[in-house]
Amino acid sequence: MPSSRFEADRWQARLDGLRAVHHVPGATLAVLVDGEIHELASGLLHRGTGVEATTDSVFQSGSIAKVYTATLVMQLVDSGELRLGSRVADVLPGFALADGEVAENVTIGQLLSHTSGIAGDFTHDTGRGDDCLARYVEACADVGQDCPPGTVVSYSSTGYAILGRIVEVITGRTWDEALRDRLLAPLGLEHSMTLPEEALRFRVAMSHLGEPGTEPEPAPVWDMLPRSAGPSGRVLVTAADVVRFARMHLDGGTAPDGTRVLSAESAAAMRRRAVDCLDRWTFMADGWGHGWALYDWDGVDGYGHDGAALGQFSYLRVVPGSGVAAALLTNGGRATGLFVDLFQELLGELAGVRMPDAFAPAERSRPFDVAPFAGTYEREGVRLTIGERDGAPRLRLELTGGNAGYSPPIETGLVPVSGTVLAMPGIGPVSAPWLPLVFGTFPDGAPYLYFGMRAAPKVA
């Protein structure tokens, strides 16, 4: 096993150098090794004001928030108030979706493992009131399915907002209050919160946007998420607080002072494989538990989660066999490149694992027969048409329904990666230069296309 000694000066130099190479304005890093948390910071929180990043700076964690919500749900499993097999409709009377049969039968476990098939990108602003999640779930009555429940992973932020409402109904508190009282406070996470006005007490990172290879500029707004997106996308954190949260899971659900926050059984269930992932590139995961994304690094098991929020990108990796956890928070640029380059070295040295490279096609393109995959694939809010031009695969991406006004249609060439995987150039406020499109079939043989690890069935 490689040495686990953490050389702060050397890792600070690597963080500084890689951050500059990848045009990331600011970043913070926290690493748990040998029971001790080390913290580093680099760059600027805001390129417009010149405020420097510090280890106590607060960033948006994006979808890492889902693991916090999953932990709250598993606390309710511990208390006997929920089971993974509990039907959502039994907990939320009147719960409705566009597909009545799914609404009647979808389970808590399916929401946690992203196997509910519920259309995952239903972002609906229900205001700032304490009833925002109740109103959000009411609005889900018109939300459709990306795929049948229990078939494949199809990443669903909608499902986690529904879980947040379940937490509210059972605890009698808002999701924000339940998170604070049942998780943040027992773990002493004093630099973690859910609301922007709470974050203003601290140094807060600004989001940055820009074209690839350029220095990104401050975004026009700090955050675009409504309060109802909290359970799926807004826990505001420092890197060290993220690692403290991860350490509780590493320690089988106990806080450093011995307080039992989660049972060992529930902590294990959250990282026990519930489903395999055909798309192993979007989240760099090859499986999912009841909350955690799961990794197999050449036979070494790990878990973690990634997050994105309008130019802020976060990454958490845990290697339980080595007792190592590391969190990286960033505010723009090619953050995925920084993450991969840094964590390949970091986890290689401290935990003896080899993380895969960032997703990208080979330098020399390989032949690809478009014909078996040509056609239109559609999930709620997105239509993807695969065709060819001059013998090369091509994509037309259209936002539909309530999403239609966010962007005009995009047409782009695609580069083959394998017989069932294509790469498209990164678009919009993403941190990676290439995005995967993965073709698969449901258990009944019907074809679908993964984009953003959301399954879009073939419709034409």
Short mmCIF file of C-alpha atoms in Angstrom, two decimals:
data_model
loop_
_atom_site.label_atom_id
_atom_site.label_comp_id
_atom_site.label_asym_id
_atom_site.label_seq_id
_atom_site.Cartn_x
_atom_site.Cartn_y
_atom_site.Cartn_z
CA MET A 1 0.00 0.00 0.00
CA PRO A 2 1.41 3.42 -0.94
CA SER A 3 2.34 5.81 1.85
CA SER A 4 -0.61 7.78 3.20
CA ARG A 5 1.45 10.69 4.47
CA PHE A 6 -0.13 13.93 3.24
CA GLU A 7 2.46 16.46 2.07
CA ALA A 8 0.48 19.69 2.20
CA ASP A 9 3.01 21.88 0.37
CA ARG A 10 3.33 19.47 -2.53
CA TRP A 11 -0.42 19.03 -2.94
CA GLN A 12 -0.92 22.78 -2.67
CA ALA A 13 1.49 23.24 -5.58
CA ARG A 14 -0.35 20.59 -7.62
CA LEU A 15 -3.73 22.17 -6.87
CA ASP A 16 -2.43 25.62 -7.86
CA GLY A 17 -0.81 24.37 -11.05
CA LEU A 18 -3.66 22.18 -12.27
CA ARG A 19 -6.26 24.83 -11.44
CA ALA A 20 -4.43 27.29 -13.69
CA VAL A 21 -4.02 24.75 -16.51
CA HIS A 22 -7.75 24.04 -16.53
CA HIS A 23 -8.83 27.69 -16.18
CA VAL A 24 -10.68 27.08 -12.90
CA PRO A 25 -11.01 30.43 -11.07
CA GLY A 26 -11.05 28.99 -7.56
CA ALA A 27 -11.02 25.64 -5.79
CA THR A 28 -10.91 24.13 -2.33
CA LEU A 29 -9.76 20.63 -1.44
CA ALA A 30 -10.21 18.58 1.72
CA VAL A 31 -8.66 15.15 2.26
CA LEU A 32 -9.22 12.66 5.07
CA VAL A 33 -6.25 10.36 5.54
CA ASP A 34 -5.05 8.53 8.67
CA GLY A 35 -8.01 10.02 10.54
CA GLU A 36 -6.95 13.62 9.93
CA ILE A 37 -8.57 16.17 7.60
CA HIS A 38 -6.26 18.38 5.55
CA GLU A 39 -7.59 21.53 3.84
CA LEU A 40 -6.25 23.52 0.88
CA ALA A 41 -7.53 26.46 -1.17
CA SER A 42 -6.42 28.05 -4.43
CA GLY A 43 -7.40 30.94 -6.69
CA LEU A 44 -10.32 33.33 -6.52
CA LEU A 45 -13.91 33.07 -5.38
CA HIS A 46 -14.88 35.88 -7.76
CA ARG A 47 -12.77 37.07 -10.67
CA GLY A 48 -14.65 40.35 -10.72
CA THR A 49 -13.90 41.33 -7.13
CA GLY A 50 -10.61 39.50 -6.67
CA VAL A 51 -11.72 37.85 -3.41
CA GLU A 52 -9.44 34.88 -2.73
CA ALA A 53 -10.60 31.36 -2.02
CA THR A 54 -9.94 30.16 1.52
CA THR A 55 -10.48 26.80 3.18
CA ASP A 56 -13.59 28.13 4.93
CA SER A 57 -15.17 29.34 1.67
CA VAL A 58 -18.67 28.07 0.88
CA PHE A 59 -19.52 26.57 -2.53
CA GLN A 60 -22.64 25.10 -4.08
CA SER A 61 -22.41 21.31 -3.92
CA GLY A 62 -25.03 20.65 -6.59
CA SER A 63 -26.17 17.03 -6.67
CA ILE A 64 -23.98 15.96 -3.76
CA ALA A 65 -27.04 17.24 -1.87
CA LYS A 66 -28.78 14.02 -2.91
CA VAL A 67 -26.59 11.95 -0.59
CA TYR A 68 -27.58 14.19 2.33
CA THR A 69 -31.25 13.67 1.49
CA ALA A 70 -30.69 9.93 1.12
CA THR A 71 -29.11 9.89 4.59
CA LEU A 72 -32.19 11.60 6.06
CA VAL A 73 -34.40 9.00 4.38
CA MET A 74 -32.30 6.15 5.75
CA GLN A 75 -32.59 7.65 9.24
CA LEU A 76 -36.35 7.17 8.84
CA VAL A 77 -35.72 3.57 7.79
CA ASP A 78 -33.74 3.18 11.02
CA SER A 79 -36.66 4.49 13.07
CA GLY A 80 -39.08 2.10 11.38
CA GLU A 81 -41.09 4.91 9.79
CA LEU A 82 -40.04 3.89 6.26
CA ARG A 83 -38.85 0.82 4.38
CA LEU A 84 -36.99 0.74 1.10
CA GLY A 85 -39.98 -1.13 -0.28
CA SER A 86 -42.51 1.41 1.02
CA ARG A 87 -44.70 2.87 -1.70
CA VAL A 88 -44.50 6.63 -2.09
CA ALA A 89 -48.30 6.76 -2.37
CA ASP A 90 -48.64 5.25 1.11
CA VAL A 91 -46.55 8.06 2.59
CA LEU A 92 -47.88 10.90 0.44
CA PRO A 93 -51.68 10.50 0.15
CA GLY A 94 -52.90 11.80 -3.18
CA PHE A 95 -49.47 11.47 -4.83
CA ALA A 96 -49.92 11.66 -8.58
CA LEU A 97 -47.86 11.41 -11.76
CA ALA A 98 -48.86 11.41 -15.40
CA ASP A 99 -48.66 7.61 -15.26
CA GLY A 100 -51.15 6.60 -12.58
CA GLU A 101 -49.81 3.06 -12.24
CA VAL A 102 -46.30 4.34 -11.51
CA ALA A 103 -47.66 6.84 -8.98
CA GLU A 104 -49.45 4.02 -7.19
CA ASN A 105 -46.52 1.60 -7.06
CA VAL A 106 -43.17 3.44 -7.18
CA THR A 107 -41.09 2.79 -4.05
CA ILE A 108 -38.71 4.69 -1.82
CA GLY A 109 -35.87 2.39 -2.86
CA GLN A 110 -36.47 3.13 -6.54
CA LEU A 111 -36.29 6.87 -5.90
CA LEU A 112 -33.05 6.47 -3.95
CA SER A 113 -31.38 4.31 -6.64
CA HIS A 114 -32.60 6.37 -9.63
CA THR A 115 -34.60 3.42 -10.95
CA SER A 116 -38.06 5.00 -10.67
CA GLY A 117 -37.96 6.08 -14.33
CA ILE A 118 -39.67 9.36 -13.36
CA ALA A 119 -38.62 12.19 -15.68
CA GLY A 120 -35.66 13.64 -13.84
CA ASP A 121 -35.37 17.28 -14.86
CA PHE A 122 -38.64 18.78 -13.63
CA THR A 123 -37.40 22.09 -12.26
CA HIS A 124 -40.44 23.96 -10.99
CA ASP A 125 -40.29 27.18 -8.96
CA THR A 126 -42.93 26.98 -6.25
CA GLY A 127 -41.70 30.02 -4.36
CA ARG A 128 -39.69 30.59 -1.24
CA GLY A 129 -42.28 29.51 1.31
CA ASP A 130 -42.05 26.53 3.64
CA ASP A 131 -44.71 24.86 1.48
CA CYS A 132 -42.47 24.84 -1.62
CA LEU A 133 -41.90 21.07 -1.64
CA ALA A 134 -45.56 20.29 -0.97
CA ARG A 135 -46.50 22.46 -3.94
CA TYR A 136 -43.76 20.91 -6.06
CA VAL A 137 -45.04 17.39 -5.44
CA GLU A 138 -48.57 18.51 -6.33
CA ALA A 139 -47.20 19.82 -9.64
CA CYS A 140 -45.63 16.41 -10.33
CA ALA A 141 -49.11 15.21 -11.35
CA ASP A 142 -48.18 16.14 -14.93
CA VAL A 143 -44.67 14.65 -14.88
CA GLY A 144 -44.16 11.68 -17.18
CA GLN A 145 -41.75 8.75 -17.37
CA ASP A 146 -38.36 8.52 -19.04
CA CYS A 147 -38.59 4.74 -18.78
CA PRO A 148 -40.49 2.01 -16.89
CA PRO A 149 -39.67 1.72 -13.17
CA GLY A 150 -37.15 -0.89 -12.11
CA THR A 151 -35.58 -1.32 -15.55
CA VAL A 152 -32.42 0.82 -15.72
CA VAL A 153 -30.76 3.72 -13.95
CA SER A 154 -32.21 7.01 -15.19
CA TYR A 155 -30.91 9.88 -13.09
CA SER A 156 -33.81 11.72 -11.47
CA SER A 157 -33.55 14.94 -9.51
CA THR A 158 -37.36 14.93 -9.47
CA GLY A 159 -37.26 11.74 -7.44
CA TYR A 160 -35.03 13.33 -4.82
CA ALA A 161 -37.32 16.35 -4.47
CA ILE A 162 -40.13 13.86 -3.79
CA LEU A 163 -37.93 12.20 -1.16
CA GLY A 164 -37.41 15.61 0.43
CA ARG A 165 -41.16 16.00 0.76
CA ILE A 166 -41.40 12.53 2.32
CA VAL A 167 -38.86 13.65 4.93
CA GLU A 168 -41.06 16.67 5.67
CA VAL A 169 -44.26 14.67 6.06
CA ILE A 170 -42.73 12.11 8.42
CA THR A 171 -40.64 14.50 10.55
CA GLY A 172 -43.10 17.40 10.62
CA ARG A 173 -40.28 19.79 9.69
CA THR A 174 -39.25 21.45 6.48
CA TRP A 175 -36.52 19.60 4.61
CA ASP A 176 -34.12 22.44 5.48
CA GLU A 177 -34.92 22.14 9.19
CA ALA A 178 -34.72 18.35 9.17
CA LEU A 179 -31.33 18.45 7.49
CA ARG A 180 -30.01 20.99 9.96
CA ASP A 181 -31.38 19.32 13.11
CA ARG A 182 -30.91 15.66 12.20
CA LEU A 183 -27.65 15.76 10.27
CA LEU A 184 -25.71 19.02 10.12
CA ALA A 185 -25.91 19.84 13.84
CA PRO A 186 -25.08 16.33 15.16
CA LEU A 187 -22.03 16.25 12.88
CA GLY A 188 -20.91 19.78 13.80
CA LEU A 189 -21.10 20.95 10.18
CA GLU A 190 -21.13 24.65 11.00
CA HIS A 191 -20.26 25.73 7.45
CA SER A 192 -23.06 23.78 5.76
CA MET A 193 -26.52 25.19 5.05
CA THR A 194 -29.31 25.20 2.48
CA LEU A 195 -30.47 28.80 1.92
CA PRO A 196 -28.58 31.64 0.19
CA GLU A 197 -29.23 34.07 3.02
CA GLU A 198 -27.54 31.66 5.42
CA ALA A 199 -24.50 31.45 3.14
CA LEU A 200 -24.05 35.22 3.25
CA ARG A 201 -22.51 34.83 6.72
CA PHE A 202 -19.45 33.32 5.03
CA ARG A 203 -17.08 33.80 2.10
CA VAL A 204 -19.12 32.48 -0.84
CA ALA A 205 -17.88 31.32 -4.23
CA MET A 206 -19.36 32.94 -7.33
CA SER A 207 -20.19 30.81 -10.37
CA HIS A 208 -18.20 31.48 -13.55
CA LEU A 209 -19.03 30.68 -17.18
CA GLY A 210 -16.99 30.80 -20.38
CA GLU A 211 -15.88 29.11 -23.55
CA PRO A 212 -13.51 26.13 -23.32
CA GLY A 213 -9.87 27.10 -22.92
CA THR A 214 -10.63 30.66 -21.80
CA GLU A 215 -10.72 32.29 -18.41
CA PRO A 216 -14.40 32.18 -17.42
CA GLU A 217 -16.20 35.29 -16.22
CA PRO A 218 -18.64 35.68 -13.31
CA ALA A 219 -22.08 34.32 -14.17
CA PRO A 220 -24.99 36.79 -14.43
CA VAL A 221 -26.59 35.24 -11.32
CA TRP A 222 -25.19 33.30 -8.39
CA ASP A 223 -27.78 30.53 -8.48
CA MET A 224 -30.75 29.58 -10.67
CA LEU A 225 -32.27 26.84 -8.51
CA PRO A 226 -35.60 27.39 -6.75
CA ARG A 227 -35.94 26.42 -3.10
CA SER A 228 -37.88 23.30 -4.13
CA ALA A 229 -34.66 21.93 -5.68
CA GLY A 230 -32.94 21.83 -2.29
CA PRO A 231 -33.16 18.06 -1.66
CA SER A 232 -31.66 17.30 -5.07
CA GLY A 233 -29.26 20.17 -5.59
CA ARG A 234 -28.62 22.72 -2.90
CA VAL A 235 -26.56 22.06 0.17
CA LEU A 236 -24.02 24.86 0.52
CA VAL A 237 -20.75 23.60 1.95
CA THR A 238 -17.04 23.84 2.55
CA ALA A 239 -14.86 21.02 1.29
CA ALA A 240 -13.96 20.03 4.84
CA ASP A 241 -17.62 19.76 5.85
CA VAL A 242 -18.25 17.45 2.89
CA VAL A 243 -15.40 15.23 4.08
CA ARG A 244 -16.74 15.31 7.65
CA PHE A 245 -20.08 14.09 6.30
CA ALA A 246 -18.29 11.35 4.35
CA ARG A 247 -16.31 10.35 7.45
CA MET A 248 -19.58 9.62 9.27
CA HIS A 249 -20.44 7.14 6.52
CA LEU A 250 -16.94 5.67 6.63
CA ASP A 251 -17.33 5.21 10.38
CA GLY A 252 -20.55 3.24 9.99
CA GLY A 253 -22.91 6.10 10.83
CA THR A 254 -21.25 7.58 13.91
CA ALA A 255 -20.07 11.13 14.53
CA PRO A 256 -16.53 11.77 15.86
CA ASP A 257 -17.92 12.14 19.40
CA GLY A 258 -19.60 8.74 19.15
CA THR A 259 -23.11 10.03 18.45
CA ARG A 260 -25.05 7.54 16.36
CA VAL A 261 -26.35 9.46 13.32
CA LEU A 262 -27.18 6.50 11.10
CA SER A 263 -27.23 2.77 11.74
CA ALA A 264 -24.35 0.74 10.38
CA GLU A 265 -26.91 -1.29 8.41
CA SER A 266 -28.31 1.80 6.69
CA ALA A 267 -24.86 3.23 6.00
CA ALA A 268 -23.98 -0.06 4.30
CA ALA A 269 -27.28 -0.15 2.37
CA MET A 270 -26.58 3.27 0.90
CA ARG A 271 -23.41 1.94 -0.75
CA ARG A 272 -24.61 -1.58 -1.49
CA ARG A 273 -25.06 -2.07 -5.24
CA ALA A 274 -28.72 -1.81 -6.20
CA VAL A 275 -28.23 -1.51 -9.95
CA ASP A 276 -25.48 -1.49 -12.57
CA CYS A 277 -24.86 1.53 -14.83
CA LEU A 278 -24.54 1.04 -18.57
CA ASP A 279 -23.34 4.65 -18.86
CA ARG A 280 -20.06 4.52 -16.93
CA TRP A 281 -18.82 7.92 -18.05
CA THR A 282 -21.32 10.66 -17.19
CA PHE A 283 -20.78 10.15 -13.45
CA MET A 284 -17.71 7.90 -13.81
CA ALA A 285 -19.74 5.28 -11.88
CA ASP A 286 -20.50 1.69 -12.81
CA GLY A 287 -23.25 1.16 -10.25
CA TRP A 288 -25.60 2.86 -7.83
CA GLY A 289 -26.63 2.14 -4.28
CA HIS A 290 -29.45 3.72 -2.28
CA GLY A 291 -27.82 7.14 -2.42
CA TRP A 292 -24.18 6.69 -3.37
CA ALA A 293 -22.64 6.36 -6.81
CA LEU A 294 -20.39 3.27 -6.84
CA TYR A 295 -16.96 2.79 -8.39
CA ASP A 296 -14.81 -0.23 -9.13
CA TRP A 297 -11.20 0.90 -9.56
CA ASP A 298 -9.56 -2.28 -10.84
CA GLY A 299 -11.03 -4.32 -8.03
CA VAL A 300 -10.89 -1.60 -5.35
CA ASP A 301 -14.38 -0.48 -4.30
CA GLY A 302 -15.25 3.15 -3.76
CA TYR A 303 -18.26 5.42 -3.54
CA GLY A 304 -19.01 9.12 -3.88
CA HIS A 305 -20.99 11.64 -5.89
CA ASP A 306 -20.55 14.59 -8.26
CA GLY A 307 -22.51 17.82 -8.42
CA ALA A 308 -23.01 20.80 -10.72
CA ALA A 309 -24.80 24.12 -10.22
CA LEU A 310 -24.49 26.77 -12.95
CA GLY A 311 -20.72 26.76 -13.26
CA GLN A 312 -19.87 25.32 -9.86
CA PHE A 313 -18.72 21.70 -9.87
CA SER A 314 -18.12 19.42 -6.90
CA TYR A 315 -16.57 15.99 -6.52
CA LEU A 316 -16.46 13.54 -3.61
CA ARG A 317 -14.66 10.20 -3.56
CA VAL A 318 -14.39 7.72 -0.69
CA VAL A 319 -12.11 4.66 -0.57
CA PRO A 320 -13.40 2.68 2.42
CA GLY A 321 -10.62 0.09 2.35
CA SER A 322 -8.06 2.84 2.92
CA GLY A 323 -10.11 5.17 5.10
CA VAL A 324 -9.51 7.95 2.57
CA ALA A 325 -12.07 10.56 1.51
CA ALA A 326 -11.48 13.62 -0.65
CA ALA A 327 -13.72 16.49 -1.75
CA LEU A 328 -12.97 19.10 -4.41
CA LEU A 329 -15.16 22.20 -4.89
CA THR A 330 -14.74 24.51 -7.89
CA ASN A 331 -16.43 27.56 -9.40
CA GLY A 332 -15.98 27.26 -13.17
CA GLY A 333 -13.67 26.34 -16.02
CA ARG A 334 -12.78 22.81 -16.99
CA ALA A 335 -13.30 21.49 -13.51
CA THR A 336 -13.57 17.85 -14.58
CA GLY A 337 -10.07 18.01 -16.03
CA LEU A 338 -8.74 19.44 -12.77
CA PHE A 339 -10.60 16.78 -10.79
CA VAL A 340 -9.36 13.84 -12.85
CA ASP A 341 -5.74 14.99 -13.04
CA LEU A 342 -5.59 15.78 -9.32
CA PHE A 343 -7.49 12.79 -7.96
CA GLN A 344 -5.68 10.27 -10.14
CA GLU A 345 -2.49 11.34 -8.37
CA LEU A 346 -4.05 11.90 -4.97
CA LEU A 347 -5.99 8.64 -4.66
CA GLY A 348 -3.19 6.76 -6.36
CA GLU A 349 -0.72 7.82 -3.70
CA LEU A 350 -2.97 7.84 -0.64
CA ALA A 351 -5.28 4.91 -1.39
CA GLY A 352 -3.54 2.86 -4.08
CA VAL A 353 -6.34 3.20 -6.64
CA ARG A 354 -6.26 4.18 -10.29
CA MET A 355 -9.16 6.38 -11.31
CA PRO A 356 -10.05 6.24 -15.01
CA ASP A 357 -9.23 9.04 -17.41
CA ALA A 358 -11.83 11.64 -18.33
CA PHE A 359 -14.23 10.54 -21.05
CA ALA A 360 -12.93 11.26 -24.55
CA PRO A 361 -12.79 9.55 -27.96
CA ALA A 362 -9.57 8.04 -29.22
CA GLU A 363 -7.31 10.28 -31.28
CA ARG A 364 -7.96 8.16 -34.36
CA SER A 365 -11.65 7.78 -35.13
CA ARG A 366 -12.98 4.26 -35.57
CA PRO A 367 -15.74 3.22 -38.00
CA PHE A 368 -19.30 3.36 -36.69
CA ASP A 369 -22.44 1.99 -38.34
CA VAL A 370 -25.11 4.60 -37.61
CA ALA A 371 -27.95 2.67 -39.26
CA PRO A 372 -28.92 0.43 -36.29
CA PHE A 373 -29.17 3.48 -34.01
CA ALA A 374 -30.54 6.15 -36.35
CA GLY A 375 -33.83 7.69 -35.31
CA THR A 376 -35.43 9.85 -32.66
CA TYR A 377 -35.14 9.26 -28.94
CA GLU A 378 -37.22 11.26 -26.51
CA ARG A 379 -37.61 11.75 -22.81
CA GLU A 380 -39.54 14.46 -21.09
CA GLY A 381 -38.08 17.83 -22.06
CA VAL A 382 -35.46 16.49 -24.51
CA ARG A 383 -35.58 15.11 -28.05
CA LEU A 384 -32.44 13.53 -29.54
CA THR A 385 -32.22 12.65 -33.23
CA ILE A 386 -29.35 10.48 -34.43
CA GLY A 387 -28.48 10.55 -38.12
CA GLU A 388 -25.48 10.92 -40.34
CA ARG A 389 -23.90 13.43 -42.67
CA ASP A 390 -21.13 12.61 -45.13
CA GLY A 391 -20.88 9.17 -43.57
CA ALA A 392 -20.32 10.47 -40.02
CA PRO A 393 -22.78 10.24 -37.11
CA ARG A 394 -24.60 13.41 -36.18
CA LEU A 395 -26.92 14.62 -33.41
CA ARG A 396 -29.78 17.11 -33.31
CA LEU A 397 -30.71 18.01 -29.73
CA GLU A 398 -33.94 19.86 -29.03
CA LEU A 399 -35.44 20.99 -25.74
CA THR A 400 -39.18 20.39 -25.65
CA GLY A 401 -42.21 21.17 -23.52
CA GLY A 402 -41.47 23.43 -20.58
CA ASN A 403 -37.76 23.37 -21.40
CA ALA A 404 -38.19 24.65 -24.96
CA GLY A 405 -37.37 28.27 -24.19
CA TYR A 406 -34.02 27.60 -22.58
CA SER A 407 -32.01 26.94 -25.73
CA PRO A 408 -32.45 26.72 -29.52
CA PRO A 409 -31.87 23.31 -31.17
CA ILE A 410 -28.24 22.19 -31.31
CA GLU A 411 -26.71 20.21 -34.16
CA THR A 412 -23.28 18.67 -33.81
CA GLY A 413 -21.08 15.95 -35.18
CA LEU A 414 -20.35 12.88 -33.08
CA VAL A 415 -17.16 10.87 -32.68
CA PRO A 416 -17.29 7.08 -32.22
CA VAL A 417 -15.88 5.65 -29.00
CA SER A 418 -17.07 2.04 -29.29
CA GLY A 419 -19.79 0.08 -31.05
CA THR A 420 -22.47 1.50 -28.74
CA VAL A 421 -20.91 4.76 -27.48
CA LEU A 422 -20.54 8.11 -29.21
CA ALA A 423 -18.91 11.31 -27.97
CA MET A 424 -20.28 14.80 -28.49
CA PRO A 425 -18.45 18.06 -27.79
CA GLY A 426 -19.27 19.61 -24.41
CA ILE A 427 -22.06 22.19 -24.62
CA GLY A 428 -23.34 24.93 -22.34
CA PRO A 429 -22.07 25.32 -18.78
CA VAL A 430 -20.45 21.90 -18.57
CA SER A 431 -16.98 21.25 -17.22
CA ALA A 432 -15.92 18.48 -19.61
CA PRO A 433 -14.84 18.74 -23.27
CA TRP A 434 -16.73 15.57 -24.27
CA LEU A 435 -20.10 14.10 -23.30
CA PRO A 436 -21.12 10.44 -23.83
CA LEU A 437 -24.14 9.11 -25.69
CA VAL A 438 -24.67 5.44 -24.86
CA PHE A 439 -27.07 3.11 -26.69
CA GLY A 440 -28.80 0.34 -24.79
CA THR A 441 -31.91 -1.81 -24.67
CA PHE A 442 -34.49 -2.21 -21.94
CA PRO A 443 -35.16 -5.72 -20.60
CA ASP A 444 -38.00 -6.08 -23.13
CA GLY A 445 -35.58 -5.34 -25.99
CA ALA A 446 -36.79 -1.80 -26.71
CA PRO A 447 -33.90 0.55 -27.59
CA TYR A 448 -32.97 3.70 -25.68
CA LEU A 449 -30.24 6.30 -25.60
CA TYR A 450 -28.48 7.59 -22.51
CA PHE A 451 -27.70 11.29 -22.48
CA GLY A 452 -26.65 12.76 -19.15
CA MET A 453 -27.36 9.28 -17.73
CA ARG A 454 -31.05 9.88 -18.41
CA ALA A 455 -32.66 7.17 -20.53
CA ALA A 456 -34.52 8.37 -23.63
CA PRO A 457 -36.58 5.63 -25.36
CA LYS A 458 -36.52 5.38 -29.15
CA VAL A 459 -39.78 6.79 -30.48
CA ALA A 460 -39.22 6.95 -34.25
#
